[in-house]
JSON list of C-alpha atoms in Angstrom, two decimals:
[
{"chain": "G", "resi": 1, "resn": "UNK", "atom": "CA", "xyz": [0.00, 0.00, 0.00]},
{"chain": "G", "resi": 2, "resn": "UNK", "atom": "CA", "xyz": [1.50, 3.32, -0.87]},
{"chain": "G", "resi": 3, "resn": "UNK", "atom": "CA", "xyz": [0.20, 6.42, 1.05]},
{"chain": "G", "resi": 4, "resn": "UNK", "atom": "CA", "xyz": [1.03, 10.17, 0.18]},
{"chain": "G", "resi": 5, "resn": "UNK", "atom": "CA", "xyz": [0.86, 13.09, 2.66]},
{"chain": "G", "resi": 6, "resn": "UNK", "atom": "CA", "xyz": [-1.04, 15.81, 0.91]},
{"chain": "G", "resi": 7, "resn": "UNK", "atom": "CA", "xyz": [-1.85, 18.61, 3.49]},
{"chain": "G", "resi": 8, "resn": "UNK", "atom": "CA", "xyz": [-3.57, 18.91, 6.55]},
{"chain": "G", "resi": 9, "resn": "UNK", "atom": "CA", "xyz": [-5.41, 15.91, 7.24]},
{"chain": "G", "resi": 10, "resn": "UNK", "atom": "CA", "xyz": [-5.61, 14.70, 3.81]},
{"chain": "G", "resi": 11, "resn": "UNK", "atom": "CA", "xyz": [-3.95, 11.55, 2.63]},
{"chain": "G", "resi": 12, "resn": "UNK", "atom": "CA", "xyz": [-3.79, 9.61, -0.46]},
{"chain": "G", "resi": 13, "resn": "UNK", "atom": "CA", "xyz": [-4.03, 5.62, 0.43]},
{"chain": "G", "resi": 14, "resn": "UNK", "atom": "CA", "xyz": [-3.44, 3.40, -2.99]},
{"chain": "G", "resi": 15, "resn": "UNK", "atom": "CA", "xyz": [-3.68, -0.41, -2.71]},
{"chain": "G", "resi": 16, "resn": "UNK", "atom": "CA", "xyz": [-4.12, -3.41, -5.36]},
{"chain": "G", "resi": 17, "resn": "UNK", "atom": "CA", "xyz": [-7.24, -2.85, -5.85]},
{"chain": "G", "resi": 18, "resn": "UNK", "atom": "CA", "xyz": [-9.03, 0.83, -4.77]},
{"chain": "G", "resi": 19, "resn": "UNK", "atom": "CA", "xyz": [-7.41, 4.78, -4.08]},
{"chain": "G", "resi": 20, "resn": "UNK", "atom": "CA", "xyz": [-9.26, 6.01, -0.89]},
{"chain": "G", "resi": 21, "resn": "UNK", "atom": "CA", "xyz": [-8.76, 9.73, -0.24]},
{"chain": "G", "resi": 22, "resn": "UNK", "atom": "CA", "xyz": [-9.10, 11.67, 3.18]},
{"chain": "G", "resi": 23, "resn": "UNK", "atom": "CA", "xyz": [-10.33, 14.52, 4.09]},
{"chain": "G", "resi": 24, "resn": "UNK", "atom": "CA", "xyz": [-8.99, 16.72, 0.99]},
{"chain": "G", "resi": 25, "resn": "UNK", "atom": "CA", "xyz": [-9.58, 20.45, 0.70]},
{"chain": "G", "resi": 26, "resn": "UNK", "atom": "CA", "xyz": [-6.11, 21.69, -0.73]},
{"chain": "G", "resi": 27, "resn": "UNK", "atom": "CA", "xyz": [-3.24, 20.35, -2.37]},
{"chain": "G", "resi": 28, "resn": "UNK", "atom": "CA", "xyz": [-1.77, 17.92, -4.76]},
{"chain": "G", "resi": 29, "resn": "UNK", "atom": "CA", "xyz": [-3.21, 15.30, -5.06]},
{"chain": "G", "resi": 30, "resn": "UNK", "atom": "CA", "xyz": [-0.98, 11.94, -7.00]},
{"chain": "G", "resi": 31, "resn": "UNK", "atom": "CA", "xyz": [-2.25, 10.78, -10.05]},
{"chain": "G", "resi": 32, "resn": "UNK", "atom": "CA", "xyz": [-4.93, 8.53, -9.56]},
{"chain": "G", "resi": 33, "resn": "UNK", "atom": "CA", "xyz": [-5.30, 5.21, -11.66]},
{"chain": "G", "resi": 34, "resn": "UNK", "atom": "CA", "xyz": [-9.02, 5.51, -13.62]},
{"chain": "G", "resi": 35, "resn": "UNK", "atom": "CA", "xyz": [-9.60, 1.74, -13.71]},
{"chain": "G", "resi": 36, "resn": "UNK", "atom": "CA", "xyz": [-9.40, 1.75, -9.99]},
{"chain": "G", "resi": 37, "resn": "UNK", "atom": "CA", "xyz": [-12.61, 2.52, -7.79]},
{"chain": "G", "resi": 38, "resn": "UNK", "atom": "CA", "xyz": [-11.83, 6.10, -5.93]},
{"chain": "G", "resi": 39, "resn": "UNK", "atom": "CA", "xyz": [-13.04, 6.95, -2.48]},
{"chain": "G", "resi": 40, "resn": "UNK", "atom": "CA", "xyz": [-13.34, 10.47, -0.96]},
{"chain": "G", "resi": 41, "resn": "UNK", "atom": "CA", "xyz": [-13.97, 10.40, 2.78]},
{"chain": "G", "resi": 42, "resn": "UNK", "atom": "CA", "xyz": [-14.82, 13.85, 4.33]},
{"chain": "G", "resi": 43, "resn": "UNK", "atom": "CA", "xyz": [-14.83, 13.09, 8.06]},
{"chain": "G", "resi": 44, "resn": "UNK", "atom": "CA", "xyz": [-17.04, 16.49, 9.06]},
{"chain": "G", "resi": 45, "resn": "UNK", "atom": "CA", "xyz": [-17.76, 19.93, 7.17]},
{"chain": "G", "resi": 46, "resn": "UNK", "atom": "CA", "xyz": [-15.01, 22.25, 9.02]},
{"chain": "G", "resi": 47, "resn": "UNK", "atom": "CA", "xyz": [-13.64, 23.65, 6.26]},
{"chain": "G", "resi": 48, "resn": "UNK", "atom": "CA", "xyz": [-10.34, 22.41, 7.08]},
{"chain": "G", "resi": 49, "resn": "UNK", "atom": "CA", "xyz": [-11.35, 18.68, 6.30]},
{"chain": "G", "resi": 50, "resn": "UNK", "atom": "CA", "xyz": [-14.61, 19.27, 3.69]},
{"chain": "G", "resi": 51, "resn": "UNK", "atom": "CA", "xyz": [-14.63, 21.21, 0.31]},
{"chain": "G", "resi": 52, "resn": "UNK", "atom": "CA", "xyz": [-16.64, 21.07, -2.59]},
{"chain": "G", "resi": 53, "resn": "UNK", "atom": "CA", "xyz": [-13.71, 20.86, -4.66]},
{"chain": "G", "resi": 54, "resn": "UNK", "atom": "CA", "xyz": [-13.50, 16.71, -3.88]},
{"chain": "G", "resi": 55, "resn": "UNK", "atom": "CA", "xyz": [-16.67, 17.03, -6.34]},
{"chain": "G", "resi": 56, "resn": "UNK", "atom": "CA", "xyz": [-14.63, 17.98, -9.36]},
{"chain": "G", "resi": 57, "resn": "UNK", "atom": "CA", "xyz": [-13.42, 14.64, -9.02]},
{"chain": "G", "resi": 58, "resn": "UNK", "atom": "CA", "xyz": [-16.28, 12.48, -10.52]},
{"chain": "G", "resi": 59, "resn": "UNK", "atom": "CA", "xyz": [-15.16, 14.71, -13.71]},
{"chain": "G", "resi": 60, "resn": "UNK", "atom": "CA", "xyz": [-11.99, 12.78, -14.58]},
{"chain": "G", "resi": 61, "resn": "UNK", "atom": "CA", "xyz": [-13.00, 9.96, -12.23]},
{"chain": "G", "resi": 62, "resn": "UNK", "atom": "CA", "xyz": [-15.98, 7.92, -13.02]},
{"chain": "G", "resi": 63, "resn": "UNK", "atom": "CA", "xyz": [-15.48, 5.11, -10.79]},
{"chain": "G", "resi": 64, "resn": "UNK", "atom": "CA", "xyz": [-15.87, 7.07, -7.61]},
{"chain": "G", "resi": 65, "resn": "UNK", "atom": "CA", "xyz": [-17.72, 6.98, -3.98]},
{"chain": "G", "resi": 66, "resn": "UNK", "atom": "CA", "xyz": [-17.98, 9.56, -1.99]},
{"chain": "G", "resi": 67, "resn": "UNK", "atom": "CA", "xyz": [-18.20, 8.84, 1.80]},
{"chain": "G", "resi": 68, "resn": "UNK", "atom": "CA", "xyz": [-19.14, 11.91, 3.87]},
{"chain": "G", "resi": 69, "resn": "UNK", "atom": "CA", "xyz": [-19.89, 12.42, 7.69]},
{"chain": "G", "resi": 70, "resn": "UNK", "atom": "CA", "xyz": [-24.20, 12.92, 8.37]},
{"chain": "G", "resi": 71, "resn": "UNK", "atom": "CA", "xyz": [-23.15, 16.86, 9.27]},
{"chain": "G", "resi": 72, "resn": "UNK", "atom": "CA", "xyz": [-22.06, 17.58, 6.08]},
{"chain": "G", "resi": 73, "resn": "UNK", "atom": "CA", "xyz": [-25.37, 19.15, 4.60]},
{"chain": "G", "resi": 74, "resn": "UNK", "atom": "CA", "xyz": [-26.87, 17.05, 1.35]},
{"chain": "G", "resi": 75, "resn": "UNK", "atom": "CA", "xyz": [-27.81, 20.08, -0.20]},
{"chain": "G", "resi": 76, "resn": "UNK", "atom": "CA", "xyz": [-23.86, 20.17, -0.80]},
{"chain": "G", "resi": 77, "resn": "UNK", "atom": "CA", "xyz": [-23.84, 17.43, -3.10]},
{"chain": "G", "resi": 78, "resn": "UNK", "atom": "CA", "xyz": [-24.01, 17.91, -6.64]},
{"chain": "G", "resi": 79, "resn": "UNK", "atom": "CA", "xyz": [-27.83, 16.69, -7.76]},
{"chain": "G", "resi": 80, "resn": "UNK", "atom": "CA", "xyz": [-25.98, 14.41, -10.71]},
{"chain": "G", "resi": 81, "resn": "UNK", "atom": "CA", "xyz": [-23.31, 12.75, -8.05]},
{"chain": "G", "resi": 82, "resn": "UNK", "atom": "CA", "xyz": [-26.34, 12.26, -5.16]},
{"chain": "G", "resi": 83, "resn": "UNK", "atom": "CA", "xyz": [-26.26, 8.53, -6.04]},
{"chain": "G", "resi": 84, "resn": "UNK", "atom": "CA", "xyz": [-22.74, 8.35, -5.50]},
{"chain": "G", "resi": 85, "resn": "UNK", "atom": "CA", "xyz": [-22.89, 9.50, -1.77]},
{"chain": "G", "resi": 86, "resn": "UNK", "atom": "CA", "xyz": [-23.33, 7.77, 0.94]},
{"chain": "G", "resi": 87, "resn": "UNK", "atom": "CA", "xyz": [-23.37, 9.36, 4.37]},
{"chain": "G", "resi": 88, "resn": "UNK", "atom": "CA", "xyz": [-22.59, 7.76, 7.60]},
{"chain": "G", "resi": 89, "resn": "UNK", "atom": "CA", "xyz": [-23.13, 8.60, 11.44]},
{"chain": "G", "resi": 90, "resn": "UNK", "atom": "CA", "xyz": [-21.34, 6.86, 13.93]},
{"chain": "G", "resi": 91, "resn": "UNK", "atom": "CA", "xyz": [-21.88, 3.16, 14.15]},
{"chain": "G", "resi": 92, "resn": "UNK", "atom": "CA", "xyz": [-23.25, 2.90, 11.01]},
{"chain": "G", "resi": 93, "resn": "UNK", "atom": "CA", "xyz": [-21.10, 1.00, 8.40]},
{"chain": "G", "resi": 94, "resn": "UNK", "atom": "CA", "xyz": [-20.40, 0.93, 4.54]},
{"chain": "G", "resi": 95, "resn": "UNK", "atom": "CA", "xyz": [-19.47, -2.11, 2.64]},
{"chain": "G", "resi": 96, "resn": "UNK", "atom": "CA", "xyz": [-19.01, -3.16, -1.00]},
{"chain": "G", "resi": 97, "resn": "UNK", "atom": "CA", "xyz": [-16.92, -6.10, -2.94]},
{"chain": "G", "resi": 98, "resn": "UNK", "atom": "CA", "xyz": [-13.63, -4.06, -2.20]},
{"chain": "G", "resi": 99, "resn": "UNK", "atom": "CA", "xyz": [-13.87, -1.23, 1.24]},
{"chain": "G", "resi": 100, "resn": "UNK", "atom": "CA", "xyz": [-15.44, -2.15, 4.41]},
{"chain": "G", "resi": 101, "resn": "UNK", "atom": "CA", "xyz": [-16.04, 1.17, 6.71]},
{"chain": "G", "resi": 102, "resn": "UNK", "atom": "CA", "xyz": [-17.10, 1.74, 9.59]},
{"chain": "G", "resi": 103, "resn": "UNK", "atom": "CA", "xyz": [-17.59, 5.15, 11.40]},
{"chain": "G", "resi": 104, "resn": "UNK", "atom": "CA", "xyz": [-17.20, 6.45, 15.29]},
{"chain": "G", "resi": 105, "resn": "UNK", "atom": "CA", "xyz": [-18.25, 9.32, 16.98]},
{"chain": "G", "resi": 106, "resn": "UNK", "atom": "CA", "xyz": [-15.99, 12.24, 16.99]},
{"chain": "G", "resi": 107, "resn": "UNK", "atom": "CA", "xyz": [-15.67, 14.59, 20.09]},
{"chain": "G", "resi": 108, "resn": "UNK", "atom": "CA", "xyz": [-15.68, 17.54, 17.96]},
{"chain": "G", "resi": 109, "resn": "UNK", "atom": "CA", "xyz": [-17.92, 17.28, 14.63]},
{"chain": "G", "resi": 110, "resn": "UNK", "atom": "CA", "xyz": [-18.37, 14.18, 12.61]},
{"chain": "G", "resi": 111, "resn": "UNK", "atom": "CA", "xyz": [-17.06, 10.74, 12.52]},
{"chain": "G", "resi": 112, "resn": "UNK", "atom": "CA", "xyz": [-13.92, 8.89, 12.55]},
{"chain": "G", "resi": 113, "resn": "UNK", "atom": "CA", "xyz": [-13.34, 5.99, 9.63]},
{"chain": "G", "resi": 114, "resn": "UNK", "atom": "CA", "xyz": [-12.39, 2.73, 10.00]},
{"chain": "G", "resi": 115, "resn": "UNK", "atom": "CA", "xyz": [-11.20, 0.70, 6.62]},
{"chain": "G", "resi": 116, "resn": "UNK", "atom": "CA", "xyz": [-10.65, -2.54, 5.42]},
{"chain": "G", "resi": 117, "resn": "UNK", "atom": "CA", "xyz": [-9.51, -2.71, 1.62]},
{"chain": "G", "resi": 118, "resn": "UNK", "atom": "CA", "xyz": [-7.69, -5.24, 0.11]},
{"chain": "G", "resi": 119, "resn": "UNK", "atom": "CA", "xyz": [-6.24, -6.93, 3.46]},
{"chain": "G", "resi": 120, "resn": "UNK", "atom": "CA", "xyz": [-5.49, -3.30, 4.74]},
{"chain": "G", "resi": 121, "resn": "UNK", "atom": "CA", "xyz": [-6.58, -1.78, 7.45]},
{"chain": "G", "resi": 122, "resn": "UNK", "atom": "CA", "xyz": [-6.78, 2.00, 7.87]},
{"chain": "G", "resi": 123, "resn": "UNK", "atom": "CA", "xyz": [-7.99, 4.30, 10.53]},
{"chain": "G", "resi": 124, "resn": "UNK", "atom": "CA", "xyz": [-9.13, 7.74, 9.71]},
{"chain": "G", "resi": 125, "resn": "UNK", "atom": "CA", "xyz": [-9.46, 9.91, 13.02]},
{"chain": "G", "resi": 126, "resn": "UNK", "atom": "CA", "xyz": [-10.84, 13.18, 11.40]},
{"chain": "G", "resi": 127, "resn": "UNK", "atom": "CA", "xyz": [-11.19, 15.45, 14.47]},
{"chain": "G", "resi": 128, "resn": "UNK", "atom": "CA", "xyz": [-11.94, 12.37, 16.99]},
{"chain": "G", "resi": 129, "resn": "UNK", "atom": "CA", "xyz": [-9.50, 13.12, 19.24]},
{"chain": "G", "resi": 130, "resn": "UNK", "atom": "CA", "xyz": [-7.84, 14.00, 23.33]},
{"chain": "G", "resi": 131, "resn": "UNK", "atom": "CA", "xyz": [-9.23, 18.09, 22.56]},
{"chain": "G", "resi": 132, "resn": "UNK", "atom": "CA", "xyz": [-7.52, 18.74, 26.39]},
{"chain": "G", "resi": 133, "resn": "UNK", "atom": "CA", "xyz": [-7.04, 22.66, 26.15]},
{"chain": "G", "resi": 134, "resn": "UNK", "atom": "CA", "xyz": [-5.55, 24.79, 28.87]},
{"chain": "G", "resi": 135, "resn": "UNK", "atom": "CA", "xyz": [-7.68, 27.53, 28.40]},
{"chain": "G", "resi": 136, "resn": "UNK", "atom": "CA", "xyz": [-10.65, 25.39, 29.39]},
{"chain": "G", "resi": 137, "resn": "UNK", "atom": "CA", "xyz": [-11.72, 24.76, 32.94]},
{"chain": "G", "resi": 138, "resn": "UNK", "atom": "CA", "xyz": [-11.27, 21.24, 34.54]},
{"chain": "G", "resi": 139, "resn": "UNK", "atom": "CA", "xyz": [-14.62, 20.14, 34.11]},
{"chain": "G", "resi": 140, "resn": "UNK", "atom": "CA", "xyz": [-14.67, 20.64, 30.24]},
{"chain": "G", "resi": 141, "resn": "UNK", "atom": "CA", "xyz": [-11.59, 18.82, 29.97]},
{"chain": "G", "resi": 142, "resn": "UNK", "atom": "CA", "xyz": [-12.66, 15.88, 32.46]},
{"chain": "G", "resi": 143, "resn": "UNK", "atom": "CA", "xyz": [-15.38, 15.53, 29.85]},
{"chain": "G", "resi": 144, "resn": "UNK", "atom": "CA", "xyz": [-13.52, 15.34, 26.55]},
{"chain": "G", "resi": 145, "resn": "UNK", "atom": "CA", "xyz": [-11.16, 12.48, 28.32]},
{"chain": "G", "resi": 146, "resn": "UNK", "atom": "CA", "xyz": [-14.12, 10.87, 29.33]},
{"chain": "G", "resi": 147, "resn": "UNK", "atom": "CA", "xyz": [-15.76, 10.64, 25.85]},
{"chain": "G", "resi": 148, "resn": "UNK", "atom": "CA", "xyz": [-12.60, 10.34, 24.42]},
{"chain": "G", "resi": 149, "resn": "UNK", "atom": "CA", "xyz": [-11.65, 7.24, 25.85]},
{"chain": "G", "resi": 150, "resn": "UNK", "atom": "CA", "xyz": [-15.02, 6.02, 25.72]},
{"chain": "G", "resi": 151, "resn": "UNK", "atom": "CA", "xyz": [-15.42, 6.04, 21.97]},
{"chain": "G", "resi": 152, "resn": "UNK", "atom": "CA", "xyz": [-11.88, 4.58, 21.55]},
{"chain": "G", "resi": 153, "resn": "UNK", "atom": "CA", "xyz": [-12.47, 1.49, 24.07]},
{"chain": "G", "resi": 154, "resn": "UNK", "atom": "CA", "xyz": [-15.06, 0.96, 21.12]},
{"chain": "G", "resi": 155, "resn": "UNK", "atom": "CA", "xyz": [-11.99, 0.24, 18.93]},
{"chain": "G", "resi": 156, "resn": "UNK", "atom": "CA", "xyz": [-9.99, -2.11, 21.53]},
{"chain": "G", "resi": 157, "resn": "UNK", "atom": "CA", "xyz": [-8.56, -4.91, 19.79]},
{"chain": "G", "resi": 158, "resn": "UNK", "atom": "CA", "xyz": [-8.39, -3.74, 16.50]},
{"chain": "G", "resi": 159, "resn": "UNK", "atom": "CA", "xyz": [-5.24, -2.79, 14.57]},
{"chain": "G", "resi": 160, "resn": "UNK", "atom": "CA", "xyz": [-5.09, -0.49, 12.13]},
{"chain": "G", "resi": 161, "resn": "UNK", "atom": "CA", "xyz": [-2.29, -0.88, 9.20]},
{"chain": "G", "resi": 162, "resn": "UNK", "atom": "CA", "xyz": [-1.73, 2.99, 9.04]},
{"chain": "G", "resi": 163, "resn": "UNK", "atom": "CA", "xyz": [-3.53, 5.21, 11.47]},
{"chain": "G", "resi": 164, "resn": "UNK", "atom": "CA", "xyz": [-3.97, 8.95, 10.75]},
{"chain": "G", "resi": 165, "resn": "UNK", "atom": "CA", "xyz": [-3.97, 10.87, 14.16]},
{"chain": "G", "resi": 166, "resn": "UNK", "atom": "CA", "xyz": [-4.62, 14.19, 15.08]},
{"chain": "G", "resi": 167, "resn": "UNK", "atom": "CA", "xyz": [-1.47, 15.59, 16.82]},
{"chain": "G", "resi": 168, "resn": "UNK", "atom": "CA", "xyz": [-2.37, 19.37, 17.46]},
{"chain": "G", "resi": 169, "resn": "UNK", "atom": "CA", "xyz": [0.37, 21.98, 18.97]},
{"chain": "G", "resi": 170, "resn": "UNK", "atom": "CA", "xyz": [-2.02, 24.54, 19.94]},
{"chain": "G", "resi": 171, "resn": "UNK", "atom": "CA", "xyz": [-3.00, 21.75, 22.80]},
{"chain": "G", "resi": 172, "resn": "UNK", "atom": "CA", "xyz": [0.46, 22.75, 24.69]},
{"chain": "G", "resi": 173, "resn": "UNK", "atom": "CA", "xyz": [1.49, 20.47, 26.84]},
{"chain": "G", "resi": 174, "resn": "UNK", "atom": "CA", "xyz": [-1.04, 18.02, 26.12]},
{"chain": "G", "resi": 175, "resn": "UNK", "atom": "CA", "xyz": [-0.52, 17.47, 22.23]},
{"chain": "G", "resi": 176, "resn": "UNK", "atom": "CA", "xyz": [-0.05, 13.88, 22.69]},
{"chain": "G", "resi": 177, "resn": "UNK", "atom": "CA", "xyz": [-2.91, 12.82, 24.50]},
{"chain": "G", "resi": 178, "resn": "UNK", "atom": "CA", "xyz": [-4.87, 11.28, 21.67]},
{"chain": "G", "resi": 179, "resn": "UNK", "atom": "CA", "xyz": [-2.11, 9.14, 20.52]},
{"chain": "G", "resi": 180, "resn": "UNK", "atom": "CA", "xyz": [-1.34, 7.75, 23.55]},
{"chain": "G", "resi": 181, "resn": "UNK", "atom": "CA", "xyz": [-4.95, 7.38, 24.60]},
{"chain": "G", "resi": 182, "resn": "UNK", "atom": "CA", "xyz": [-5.28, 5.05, 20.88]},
{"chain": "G", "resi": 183, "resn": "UNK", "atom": "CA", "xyz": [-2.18, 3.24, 21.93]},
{"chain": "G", "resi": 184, "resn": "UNK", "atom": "CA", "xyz": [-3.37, 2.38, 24.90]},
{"chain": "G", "resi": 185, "resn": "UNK", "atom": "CA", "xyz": [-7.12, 0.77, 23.47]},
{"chain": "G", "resi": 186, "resn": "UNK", "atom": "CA", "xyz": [-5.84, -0.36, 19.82]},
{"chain": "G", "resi": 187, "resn": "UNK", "atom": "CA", "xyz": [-3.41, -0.49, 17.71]},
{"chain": "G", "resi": 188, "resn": "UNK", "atom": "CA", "xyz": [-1.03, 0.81, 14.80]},
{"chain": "G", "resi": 189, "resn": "UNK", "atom": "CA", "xyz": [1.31, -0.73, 12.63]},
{"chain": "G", "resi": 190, "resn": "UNK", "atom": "CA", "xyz": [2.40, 2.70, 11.48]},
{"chain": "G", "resi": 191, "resn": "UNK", "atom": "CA", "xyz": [0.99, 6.16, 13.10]},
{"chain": "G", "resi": 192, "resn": "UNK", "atom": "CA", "xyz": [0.50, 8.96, 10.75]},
{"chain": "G", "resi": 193, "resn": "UNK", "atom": "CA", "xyz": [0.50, 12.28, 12.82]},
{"chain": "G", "resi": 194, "resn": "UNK", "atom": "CA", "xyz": [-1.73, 15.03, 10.94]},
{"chain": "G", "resi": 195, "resn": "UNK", "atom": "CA", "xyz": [-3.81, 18.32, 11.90]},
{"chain": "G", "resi": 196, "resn": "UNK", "atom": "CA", "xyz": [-0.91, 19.46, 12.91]},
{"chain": "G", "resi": 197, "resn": "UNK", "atom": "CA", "xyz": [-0.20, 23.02, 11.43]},
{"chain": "G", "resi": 198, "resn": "UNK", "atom": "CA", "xyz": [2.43, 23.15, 9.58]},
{"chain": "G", "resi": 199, "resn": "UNK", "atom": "CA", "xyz": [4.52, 22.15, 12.68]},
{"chain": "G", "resi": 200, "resn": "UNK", "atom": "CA", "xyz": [6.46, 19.19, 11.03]},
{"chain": "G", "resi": 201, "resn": "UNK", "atom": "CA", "xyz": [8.41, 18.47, 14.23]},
{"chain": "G", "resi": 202, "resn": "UNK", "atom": "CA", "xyz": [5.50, 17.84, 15.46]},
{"chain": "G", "resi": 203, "resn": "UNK", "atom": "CA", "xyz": [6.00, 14.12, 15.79]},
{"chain": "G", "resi": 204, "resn": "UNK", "atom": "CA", "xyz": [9.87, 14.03, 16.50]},
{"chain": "G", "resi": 205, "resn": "UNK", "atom": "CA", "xyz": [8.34, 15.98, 20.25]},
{"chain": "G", "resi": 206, "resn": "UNK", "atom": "CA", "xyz": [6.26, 13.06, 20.80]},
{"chain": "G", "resi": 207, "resn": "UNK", "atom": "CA", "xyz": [9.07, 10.79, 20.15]},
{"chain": "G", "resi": 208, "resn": "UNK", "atom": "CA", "xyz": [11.01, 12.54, 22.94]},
{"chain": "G", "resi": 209, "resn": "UNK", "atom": "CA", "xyz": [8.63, 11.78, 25.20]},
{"chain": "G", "resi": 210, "resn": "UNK", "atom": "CA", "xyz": [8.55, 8.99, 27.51]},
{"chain": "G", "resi": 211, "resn": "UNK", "atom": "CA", "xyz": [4.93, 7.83, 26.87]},
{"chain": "G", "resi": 212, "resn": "UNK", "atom": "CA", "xyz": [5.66, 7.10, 23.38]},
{"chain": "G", "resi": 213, "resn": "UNK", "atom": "CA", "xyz": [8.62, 4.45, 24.56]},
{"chain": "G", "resi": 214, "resn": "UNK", "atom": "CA", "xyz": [6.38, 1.45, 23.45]},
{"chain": "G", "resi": 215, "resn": "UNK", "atom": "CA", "xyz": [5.51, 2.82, 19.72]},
{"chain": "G", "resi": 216, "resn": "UNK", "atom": "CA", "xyz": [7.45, 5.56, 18.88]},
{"chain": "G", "resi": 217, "resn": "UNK", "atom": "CA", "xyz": [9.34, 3.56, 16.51]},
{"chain": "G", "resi": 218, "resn": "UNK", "atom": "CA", "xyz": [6.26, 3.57, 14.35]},
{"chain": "G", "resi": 219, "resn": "UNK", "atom": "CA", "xyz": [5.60, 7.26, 14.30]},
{"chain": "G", "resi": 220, "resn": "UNK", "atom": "CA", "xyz": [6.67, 8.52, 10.60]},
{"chain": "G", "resi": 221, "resn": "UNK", "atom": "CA", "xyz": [7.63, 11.54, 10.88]},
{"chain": "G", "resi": 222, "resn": "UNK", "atom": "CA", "xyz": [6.28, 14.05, 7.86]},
{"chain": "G", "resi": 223, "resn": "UNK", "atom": "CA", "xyz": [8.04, 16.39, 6.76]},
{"chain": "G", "resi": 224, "resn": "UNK", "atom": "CA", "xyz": [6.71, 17.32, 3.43]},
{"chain": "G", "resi": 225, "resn": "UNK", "atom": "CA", "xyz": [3.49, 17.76, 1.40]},
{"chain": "G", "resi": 226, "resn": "UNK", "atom": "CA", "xyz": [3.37, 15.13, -1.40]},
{"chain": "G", "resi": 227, "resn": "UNK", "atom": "CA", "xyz": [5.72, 12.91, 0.58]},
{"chain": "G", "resi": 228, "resn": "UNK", "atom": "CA", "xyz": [5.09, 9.18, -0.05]},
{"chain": "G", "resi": 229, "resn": "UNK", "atom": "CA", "xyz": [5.63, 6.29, 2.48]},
{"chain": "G", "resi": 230, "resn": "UNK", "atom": "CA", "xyz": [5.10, 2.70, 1.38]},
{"chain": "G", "resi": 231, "resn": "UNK", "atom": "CA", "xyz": [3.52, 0.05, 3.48]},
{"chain": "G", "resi": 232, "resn": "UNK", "atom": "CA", "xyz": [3.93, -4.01, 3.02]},
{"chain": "G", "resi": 233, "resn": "UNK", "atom": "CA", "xyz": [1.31, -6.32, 4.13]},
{"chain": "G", "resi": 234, "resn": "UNK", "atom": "CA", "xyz": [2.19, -8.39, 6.96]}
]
């Protein structure tokens, strides 16, 4: 499987069989193979994850699915590509001859994808994640642990090939919450970091940390848009 950083928390995933596309607003995006089947997940409608732009796709693309969180409004999608969208809220699941998804609740807005595709598995966090801010009082923040970890003990025992997690800077001190919480419930083969700014060493700080002692040897570390990391199956 070969999977291409394009901005944000947008990445390319390419396997045998299907392209799957994240949460894509801006950016490059790698050629795309037309005889494959194309999916575009949008994980919630903050701008910074959903764009209408992911319809121009279906123009060069006819072979495409588009996968979008229940906030995103319907009047969004174009009338002619309505029967190419499906929309999902949490628990609910998606399955054809080649993807198997299933969505979460996020603790911000939307859902969270979970993938199966061609022996792959891939986990999609969108905004589900640790939001602990310093700004906010205690009690907000004992709440977002609590649903946090909630939602993720949903995911216990599952391992995910590549996961995309948020890993936020503006949370201070507590950036690395959300990856360690996931750690701690399921599992990774590889841990994307994303939503992360701009702020590339983003993921060489959580490597310096002692929490990440047990995984941080599967934290890639990003430091370009359009670079491209390349994943065997086990």
């Amino acid at each position: 499987m070969n999977i291409t950083y394009i901005h944000h928390s947008s990445f390319l995933a390419e396997t045998e069989s299907a392209c799957l596309l994240f949460d894509y607003f801006q950016g490059e995006i790698p050629a795309v193979p037309h005889e494959k089947p194309f999916y575009v997940f949008a994980s919630h409608r903050h701008p910074d994850h959903f764009s209408n732009v992911i319809f121009d796709l279906a123009k060069e693309h006819e072979n495409i699915r588009f996968l979008l969180s229940f906030d995103i409004w319907r009047k969004r999608v174009p009338e002619e590509l309505k029967e190419k969208t499906v929309f999902l809220k949490p628990g609910e699941q998606y399955e054809d001859k080649i993807l198997k998804t299933e969505a979460f609740h996020s603790t911000d807005e939307g859902v969270a994808f979970w993938c199966a595709v061609d022996g792959y598995t891939l986990y999609h966090a969108g905004d589900l994640n640790h939001w602990y801010w310093e700004e906010e009082d205690e009690q907000w923040n004992r709440n977002m642990t609590k649903a946090y970890r909630e939602e993720i003990k949903k995911m216990a025992g599952k391992t995910a090939d590549a996961a995309f997690l948020p890993l936020d800077p503006r949370l201070g001190q507590f950036f690395w919450l959300g990856i360690d919480d996931f750690m701690k419930e399921a599992d990774a083969r590889w841990i994307f970091p994303m939503h992360f700014w701009g702020e590339y060493d983003v993921a060489k700080r959580l490597k310096e940390l002692p929490c990440s002692e047990s995984y941080r040897d599967r934290i890639m570390e990003i430091s370009r848009e359009g670079q491209k990391f390349e994943i065997e199956r086990l």
